[in-house]
PDB file of C-alpha atoms in Angstrom:
ATOM      1  CA  MET A 210     107.686  75.787 130.585  1.00 41.00           C
ATOM      2  CA  LYS A 211     108.468  78.064 127.660  1.00 52.00           C
ATOM      3  CA  ASN A 212     107.178  81.610 127.975  1.00 58.00           C
ATOM      4  CA  ASP A 213     105.774  82.839 124.661  1.00 57.00           C
ATOM      5  CA  GLY A 214     105.717  86.487 125.760  1.00 60.00           C
ATOM      6  CA  SER A 215     101.968  86.938 125.364  1.00 71.00           C
ATOM      7  CA  ASN A 216     101.638  87.838 129.041  1.00 87.00           C
ATOM      8  CA  ILE A 217     104.604  90.252 129.062  1.00 95.00           C
ATOM      9  CA  ARG A 218     104.263  94.005 128.813  1.00 95.00           C
ATOM     10  CA  PHE A 219     106.485  97.004 129.494  1.00 97.00           C
ATOM     11  CA  LYS A 220     105.756  99.819 131.892  1.00 97.00           C
ATOM     12  CA  PRO A 221     107.809 103.037 131.918  1.00 97.00           C
ATOM     13  CA  VAL A 222     109.894 103.327 135.080  1.00 97.00           C
ATOM     14  CA  MET A 223     108.734 106.028 137.460  1.00 97.00           C
ATOM     15  CA  GLU A 224     110.155 107.462 140.662  1.00 96.00           C
ATOM     16  CA  ALA A 225     107.868 105.169 142.701  1.00 96.00           C
ATOM     17  CA  HIS A 226     109.646 102.124 141.212  1.00 97.00           C
ATOM     18  CA  LEU A 227     113.105 103.130 142.456  1.00 96.00           C
ATOM     19  CA  PRO A 228     112.917 101.279 145.824  1.00 97.00           C
ATOM     20  CA  MET A 229     112.070  98.037 144.007  1.00 96.00           C
ATOM     21  CA  LEU A 230     114.860  98.634 141.485  1.00 96.00           C
ATOM     22  CA  ALA A 231     117.279  99.333 144.366  1.00 96.00           C
ATOM     23  CA  GLN A 232     116.344  95.992 145.883  1.00 95.00           C
ATOM     24  CA  TRP A 233     116.839  94.177 142.569  1.00 96.00           C
ATOM     25  CA  LEU A 234     120.152  95.919 141.850  1.00 94.00           C
ATOM     26  CA  SER A 235     121.408  94.718 145.240  1.00 94.00           C
ATOM     27  CA  THR A 236     120.777  91.027 144.513  1.00 93.00           C
ATOM     28  CA  PRO A 237     123.832  88.887 143.701  1.00 91.00           C
ATOM     29  CA  HIS A 238     122.662  87.967 140.190  1.00 89.00           C
ATOM     30  CA  MET A 239     122.330  91.641 139.212  1.00 89.00           C
ATOM     31  CA  ARG A 240     125.411  92.850 141.105  1.00 89.00           C
ATOM     32  CA  GLU A 241     127.469  90.445 139.017  1.00 87.00           C
ATOM     33  CA  TRP A 242     126.692  92.305 135.761  1.00 86.00           C
ATOM     34  CA  TRP A 243     125.489  95.789 136.745  1.00 88.00           C
ATOM     35  CA  GLY A 244     127.368  98.553 138.551  1.00 84.00           C
ATOM     36  CA  GLU A 245     126.986  99.780 142.092  1.00 91.00           C
ATOM     37  CA  PRO A 246     123.272  99.984 142.948  1.00 92.00           C
ATOM     38  CA  GLU A 247     123.302 103.663 143.958  1.00 93.00           C
ATOM     39  CA  GLU A 248     125.203 104.650 140.806  1.00 93.00           C
ATOM     40  CA  GLU A 249     122.801 102.657 138.604  1.00 94.00           C
ATOM     41  CA  LEU A 250     119.823 104.251 140.369  1.00 94.00           C
ATOM     42  CA  GLY A 251     121.356 107.658 139.673  1.00 94.00           C
ATOM     43  CA  PHE A 252     121.484 106.804 135.965  1.00 94.00           C
ATOM     44  CA  ILE A 253     117.851 105.664 136.062  1.00 96.00           C
ATOM     45  CA  ARG A 254     116.830 108.875 137.854  1.00 96.00           C
ATOM     46  CA  ASP A 255     118.501 110.815 135.022  1.00 95.00           C
ATOM     47  CA  MET A 256     116.494 108.785 132.501  1.00 95.00           C
ATOM     48  CA  ILE A 257     113.210 109.395 134.322  1.00 96.00           C
ATOM     49  CA  SER A 258     113.867 113.138 134.538  1.00 94.00           C
ATOM     50  CA  GLY A 259     114.861 113.419 130.870  1.00 91.00           C
ATOM     51  CA  ARG A 260     118.537 114.225 131.513  1.00 92.00           C
ATOM     52  CA  ASP A 261     119.443 111.011 129.694  1.00 90.00           C
ATOM     53  CA  SER A 262     117.794 109.849 126.453  1.00 90.00           C
ATOM     54  CA  THR A 263     117.790 106.191 127.540  1.00 92.00           C
ATOM     55  CA  ARG A 264     114.253 104.851 127.960  1.00 96.00           C
ATOM     56  CA  PRO A 265     113.771 102.650 131.093  1.00 97.00           C
ATOM     57  CA  PHE A 266     110.948 100.120 131.525  1.00 97.00           C
ATOM     58  CA  LEU A 267     109.829  97.445 133.926  1.00 97.00           C
ATOM     59  CA  ILE A 268     109.241  93.987 132.493  1.00 97.00           C
ATOM     60  CA  VAL A 269     105.785  93.074 133.742  1.00 97.00           C
ATOM     61  CA  LEU A 270     104.606  89.462 133.689  1.00 94.00           C
ATOM     62  CA  ALA A 271     100.882  88.990 134.298  1.00 90.00           C
ATOM     63  CA  ASP A 272     100.721  92.322 136.186  1.00 91.00           C
ATOM     64  CA  GLN A 273     103.798  91.578 138.324  1.00 94.00           C
ATOM     65  CA  PRO A 274     107.073  93.488 137.759  1.00 96.00           C
ATOM     66  CA  VAL A 275     109.804  90.875 137.291  1.00 96.00           C
ATOM     67  CA  GLY A 276     112.627  92.711 135.548  1.00 96.00           C
ATOM     68  CA  TYR A 277     114.134  95.805 134.016  1.00 96.00           C
ATOM     69  CA  ILE A 278     114.778  96.675 130.355  1.00 97.00           C
ATOM     70  CA  GLN A 279     116.026  99.851 128.695  1.00 96.00           C
ATOM     71  CA  ASN A 280     116.872 101.067 125.253  1.00 95.00           C
ATOM     72  CA  TRP A 281     119.520 103.627 124.448  1.00 93.00           C
ATOM     73  CA  PHE A 282     120.565 105.397 121.281  1.00 93.00           C
ATOM     74  CA  ILE A 283     124.004 104.862 119.735  1.00 89.00           C
ATOM     75  CA  GLY A 284     123.909 108.280 118.054  1.00 87.00           C
ATOM     76  CA  HIS A 285     123.636 109.998 121.445  1.00 87.00           C
ATOM     77  CA  HIS A 286     126.788 108.165 122.552  1.00 89.00           C
ATOM     78  CA  GLN A 287     128.845 108.897 119.453  1.00 91.00           C
ATOM     79  CA  ASN A 288     130.634 111.763 121.148  1.00 88.00           C
ATOM     80  CA  GLU A 289     134.119 112.387 122.476  1.00 90.00           C
ATOM     81  CA  GLN A 290     133.248 111.443 126.059  1.00 88.00           C
ATOM     82  CA  TRP A 291     131.967 107.963 125.137  1.00 88.00           C
ATOM     83  CA  VAL A 292     134.076 107.207 122.066  1.00 87.00           C
ATOM     84  CA  LYS A 293     137.419 107.631 123.864  1.00 89.00           C
ATOM     85  CA  ASP A 294     136.579 104.558 125.999  1.00 86.00           C
ATOM     86  CA  HIS A 295     134.370 102.786 123.440  1.00 87.00           C
ATOM     87  CA  PRO A 296     135.710 103.524 119.924  1.00 86.00           C
ATOM     88  CA  TRP A 297     133.546 100.744 118.460  1.00 87.00           C
ATOM     89  CA  LEU A 298     130.528 103.054 118.866  1.00 89.00           C
ATOM     90  CA  MET A 299     131.654 104.896 115.725  1.00 88.00           C
ATOM     91  CA  GLU A 300     131.498 101.665 113.712  1.00 89.00           C
ATOM     92  CA  LEU A 301     127.739 101.317 114.046  1.00 89.00           C
ATOM     93  CA  PRO A 302     125.046 103.360 112.307  1.00 90.00           C
ATOM     94  CA  SER A 303     123.987 106.321 114.447  1.00 90.00           C
ATOM     95  CA  GLU A 304     120.346 105.199 114.303  1.00 92.00           C
ATOM     96  CA  THR A 305     121.219 101.912 116.062  1.00 93.00           C
ATOM     97  CA  VAL A 306     119.374 101.226 119.315  1.00 95.00           C
ATOM     98  CA  GLY A 307     121.000  99.359 122.199  1.00 94.00           C
ATOM     99  CA  VAL A 308     119.087  97.238 124.700  1.00 97.00           C
ATOM    100  CA  ASP A 309     119.989  96.200 128.258  1.00 94.00           C
ATOM    101  CA  LEU A 310     117.878  93.970 130.474  1.00 94.00           C
ATOM    102  CA  SER A 311     117.866  91.809 133.535  1.00 92.00           C
ATOM    103  CA  ILE A 312     115.339  89.757 135.423  1.00 93.00           C
ATOM    104  CA  GLY A 313     115.206  91.501 138.788  1.00 93.00           C
ATOM    105  CA  ASP A 314     113.263  89.057 140.891  1.00 89.00           C
ATOM    106  CA  PRO A 315     115.466  85.965 141.360  1.00 89.00           C
ATOM    107  CA  ASP A 316     112.351  83.740 141.557  1.00 89.00           C
ATOM    108  CA  PHE A 317     111.880  84.367 137.829  1.00 90.00           C
ATOM    109  CA  LEU A 318     115.376  83.421 136.635  1.00 88.00           C
ATOM    110  CA  SER A 319     115.861  80.539 134.181  1.00 85.00           C
ATOM    111  CA  LYS A 320     112.197  80.373 133.176  1.00 89.00           C
ATOM    112  CA  GLY A 321     112.515  81.796 129.651  1.00 89.00           C
ATOM    113  CA  ILE A 322     111.166  85.182 130.698  1.00 92.00           C
ATOM    114  CA  GLY A 323     114.291  87.122 129.689  1.00 92.00           C
ATOM    115  CA  SER A 324     114.248  85.716 126.154  1.00 92.00           C
ATOM    116  CA  ALA A 325     110.496  86.227 125.839  1.00 94.00           C
ATOM    117  CA  ALA A 326     110.743  89.800 127.139  1.00 95.00           C
ATOM    118  CA  LEU A 327     113.614  90.617 124.786  1.00 95.00           C
ATOM    119  CA  ALA A 328     111.719  89.178 121.810  1.00 95.00           C
ATOM    120  CA  ALA A 329     108.637  91.242 122.703  1.00 95.00           C
ATOM    121  CA  PHE A 330     110.763  94.365 123.205  1.00 96.00           C
ATOM    122  CA  VAL A 331     112.518  93.853 119.860  1.00 95.00           C
ATOM    123  CA  ARG A 332     109.107  93.571 118.162  1.00 94.00           C
ATOM    124  CA  ARG A 333     108.145  96.846 119.811  1.00 95.00           C
ATOM    125  CA  LEU A 334     111.348  98.570 118.650  1.00 95.00           C
ATOM    126  CA  ILE A 335     110.833  97.318 115.094  1.00 94.00           C
ATOM    127  CA  GLU A 336     107.237  98.590 115.154  1.00 94.00           C
ATOM    128  CA  GLU A 337     108.621 101.975 116.247  1.00 93.00           C
ATOM    129  CA  GLY A 338     110.811 101.948 113.122  1.00 92.00           C
ATOM    130  CA  HIS A 339     114.172 100.874 114.533  1.00 92.00           C
ATOM    131  CA  GLY A 340     116.008  98.636 112.072  1.00 88.00           C
ATOM    132  CA  SER A 341     119.376  98.233 113.780  1.00 92.00           C
ATOM    133  CA  ILE A 342     119.293  96.840 117.332  1.00 96.00           C
ATOM    134  CA  ILE A 343     122.233  95.686 119.445  1.00 94.00           C
ATOM    135  CA  ILE A 344     122.809  94.217 122.860  1.00 95.00           C
ATOM    136  CA  ASP A 345     126.180  94.109 124.618  1.00 92.00           C
ATOM    137  CA  PRO A 346     126.444  91.363 127.239  1.00 93.00           C
ATOM    138  CA  ASP A 347     129.639  90.739 129.146  1.00 89.00           C
ATOM    139  CA  ARG A 348     131.578  87.980 127.368  1.00 89.00           C
ATOM    140  CA  GLY A 349     131.477  85.972 130.594  1.00 88.00           C
ATOM    141  CA  ASN A 350     127.689  86.050 130.864  1.00 89.00           C
ATOM    142  CA  ALA A 351     126.961  82.766 129.082  1.00 89.00           C
ATOM    143  CA  ARG A 352     123.326  82.671 130.270  1.00 85.00           C
ATOM    144  CA  ALA A 353     122.589  86.059 128.698  1.00 89.00           C
ATOM    145  CA  ILE A 354     124.440  85.265 125.476  1.00 92.00           C
ATOM    146  CA  ARG A 355     122.418  82.053 125.028  1.00 90.00           C
ATOM    147  CA  ALA A 356     119.151  83.887 125.744  1.00 89.00           C
ATOM    148  CA  TYR A 357     119.976  86.670 123.283  1.00 92.00           C
ATOM    149  CA  ALA A 358     120.984  84.177 120.584  1.00 93.00           C
ATOM    150  CA  LYS A 359     117.572  82.458 120.980  1.00 91.00           C
ATOM    151  CA  VAL A 360     115.928  85.763 120.100  1.00 92.00           C
ATOM    152  CA  GLY A 361     118.101  86.268 117.011  1.00 93.00           C
ATOM    153  CA  PHE A 362     121.064  88.321 118.195  1.00 95.00           C
ATOM    154  CA  ARG A 363     124.403  87.400 116.623  1.00 95.00           C
ATOM    155  CA  PRO A 364     127.933  88.650 117.362  1.00 93.00           C
ATOM    156  CA  VAL A 365     129.021  91.487 115.083  1.00 92.00           C
ATOM    157  CA  PRO A 366     132.042  89.886 113.340  1.00 89.00           C
ATOM    158  CA  HIS A 367     134.015  93.045 112.612  1.00 87.00           C
ATOM    159  CA  LEU A 368     133.821  94.084 116.280  1.00 87.00           C
ATOM    160  CA  GLU A 369     134.782  90.758 117.881  1.00 82.00           C
ATOM    161  CA  GLY A 370     137.805  91.112 120.113  1.00 79.00           C
ATOM    162  CA  ARG A 371     137.730  94.910 119.925  1.00 81.00           C
ATOM    163  CA  THR A 372     135.130  95.818 122.535  1.00 82.00           C
ATOM    164  CA  GLY A 373     136.722  94.900 125.853  1.00 78.00           C
ATOM    165  CA  ASP A 374     134.551  92.719 128.070  1.00 84.00           C
ATOM    166  CA  ALA A 375     131.427  93.370 125.991  1.00 86.00           C
ATOM    167  CA  LEU A 376     130.266  91.097 123.189  1.00 91.00           C
ATOM    168  CA  ILE A 377     128.401  93.268 120.698  1.00 91.00           C
ATOM    169  CA  MET A 378     125.487  91.306 119.280  1.00 94.00           C
ATOM    170  CA  GLN A 379     123.139  92.633 116.612  1.00 93.00           C
ATOM    171  CA  TYR A 380     119.588  91.539 116.007  1.00 94.00           C
ATOM    172  CA  ASP A 381     119.268  89.510 112.825  1.00 75.00           C
ATOM    173  CA  ARG A 382     115.639  89.347 111.708  1.00 73.00           C
ATOM    174  CA  HIS A 383     116.331  86.340 109.467  1.00 61.00           C
ATOM    175  CA  ALA A 384     117.901  84.347 112.300  1.00 56.00           C
ATOM    176  CA  SER A 385     114.932  85.044 114.516  1.00 53.00           C
ATOM    177  CA  GLU A 386     111.914  84.619 112.243  1.00 48.00           C
ATOM    178  CA  THR A 387     110.994  81.360 113.957  1.00 45.00           C
ATOM    179  CA  ASN A 388     111.699  82.720 117.436  1.00 47.00           C
ATOM    180  CA  ILE A 389     109.681  85.933 117.678  1.00 44.00           C
TER     181      ILE A 389
END
């Protein structure tokens, strides 16, 4: 069953959501692609408190939280601390927005929810005025790469092979006009 996204919304992450996020981050499918759960929760706490400009949200399907999505700002990461390990950051416009997501509840994997949520989130970012949107899956995460391509993300040719384990994919509105 294809999910068209009409029953997906986004809810800002709050302190009360951290136990659920801790549980999700501890599942094998999230541990494979995310860092240590306590470290990731620390990052999310920083986001909630405003110490980090990344914006965290729950993916909510028909009133049930099923996943996590965040957007971050390239310009805030174009500094010495980040660029020394990720020089490719300087090759993107500073107004570019990055997106990360994962379905948290394993019962909702492989149902089209990730693609539908990403498409809805991209629409939201475009409505907010963001014109350049990237996502950076691990090159080994074939499921994510396929899902992101369905939404209209394409590898950035001039960055291929220069970004370590990450595949930098940029949203292409023309490639996605029939998808979102």
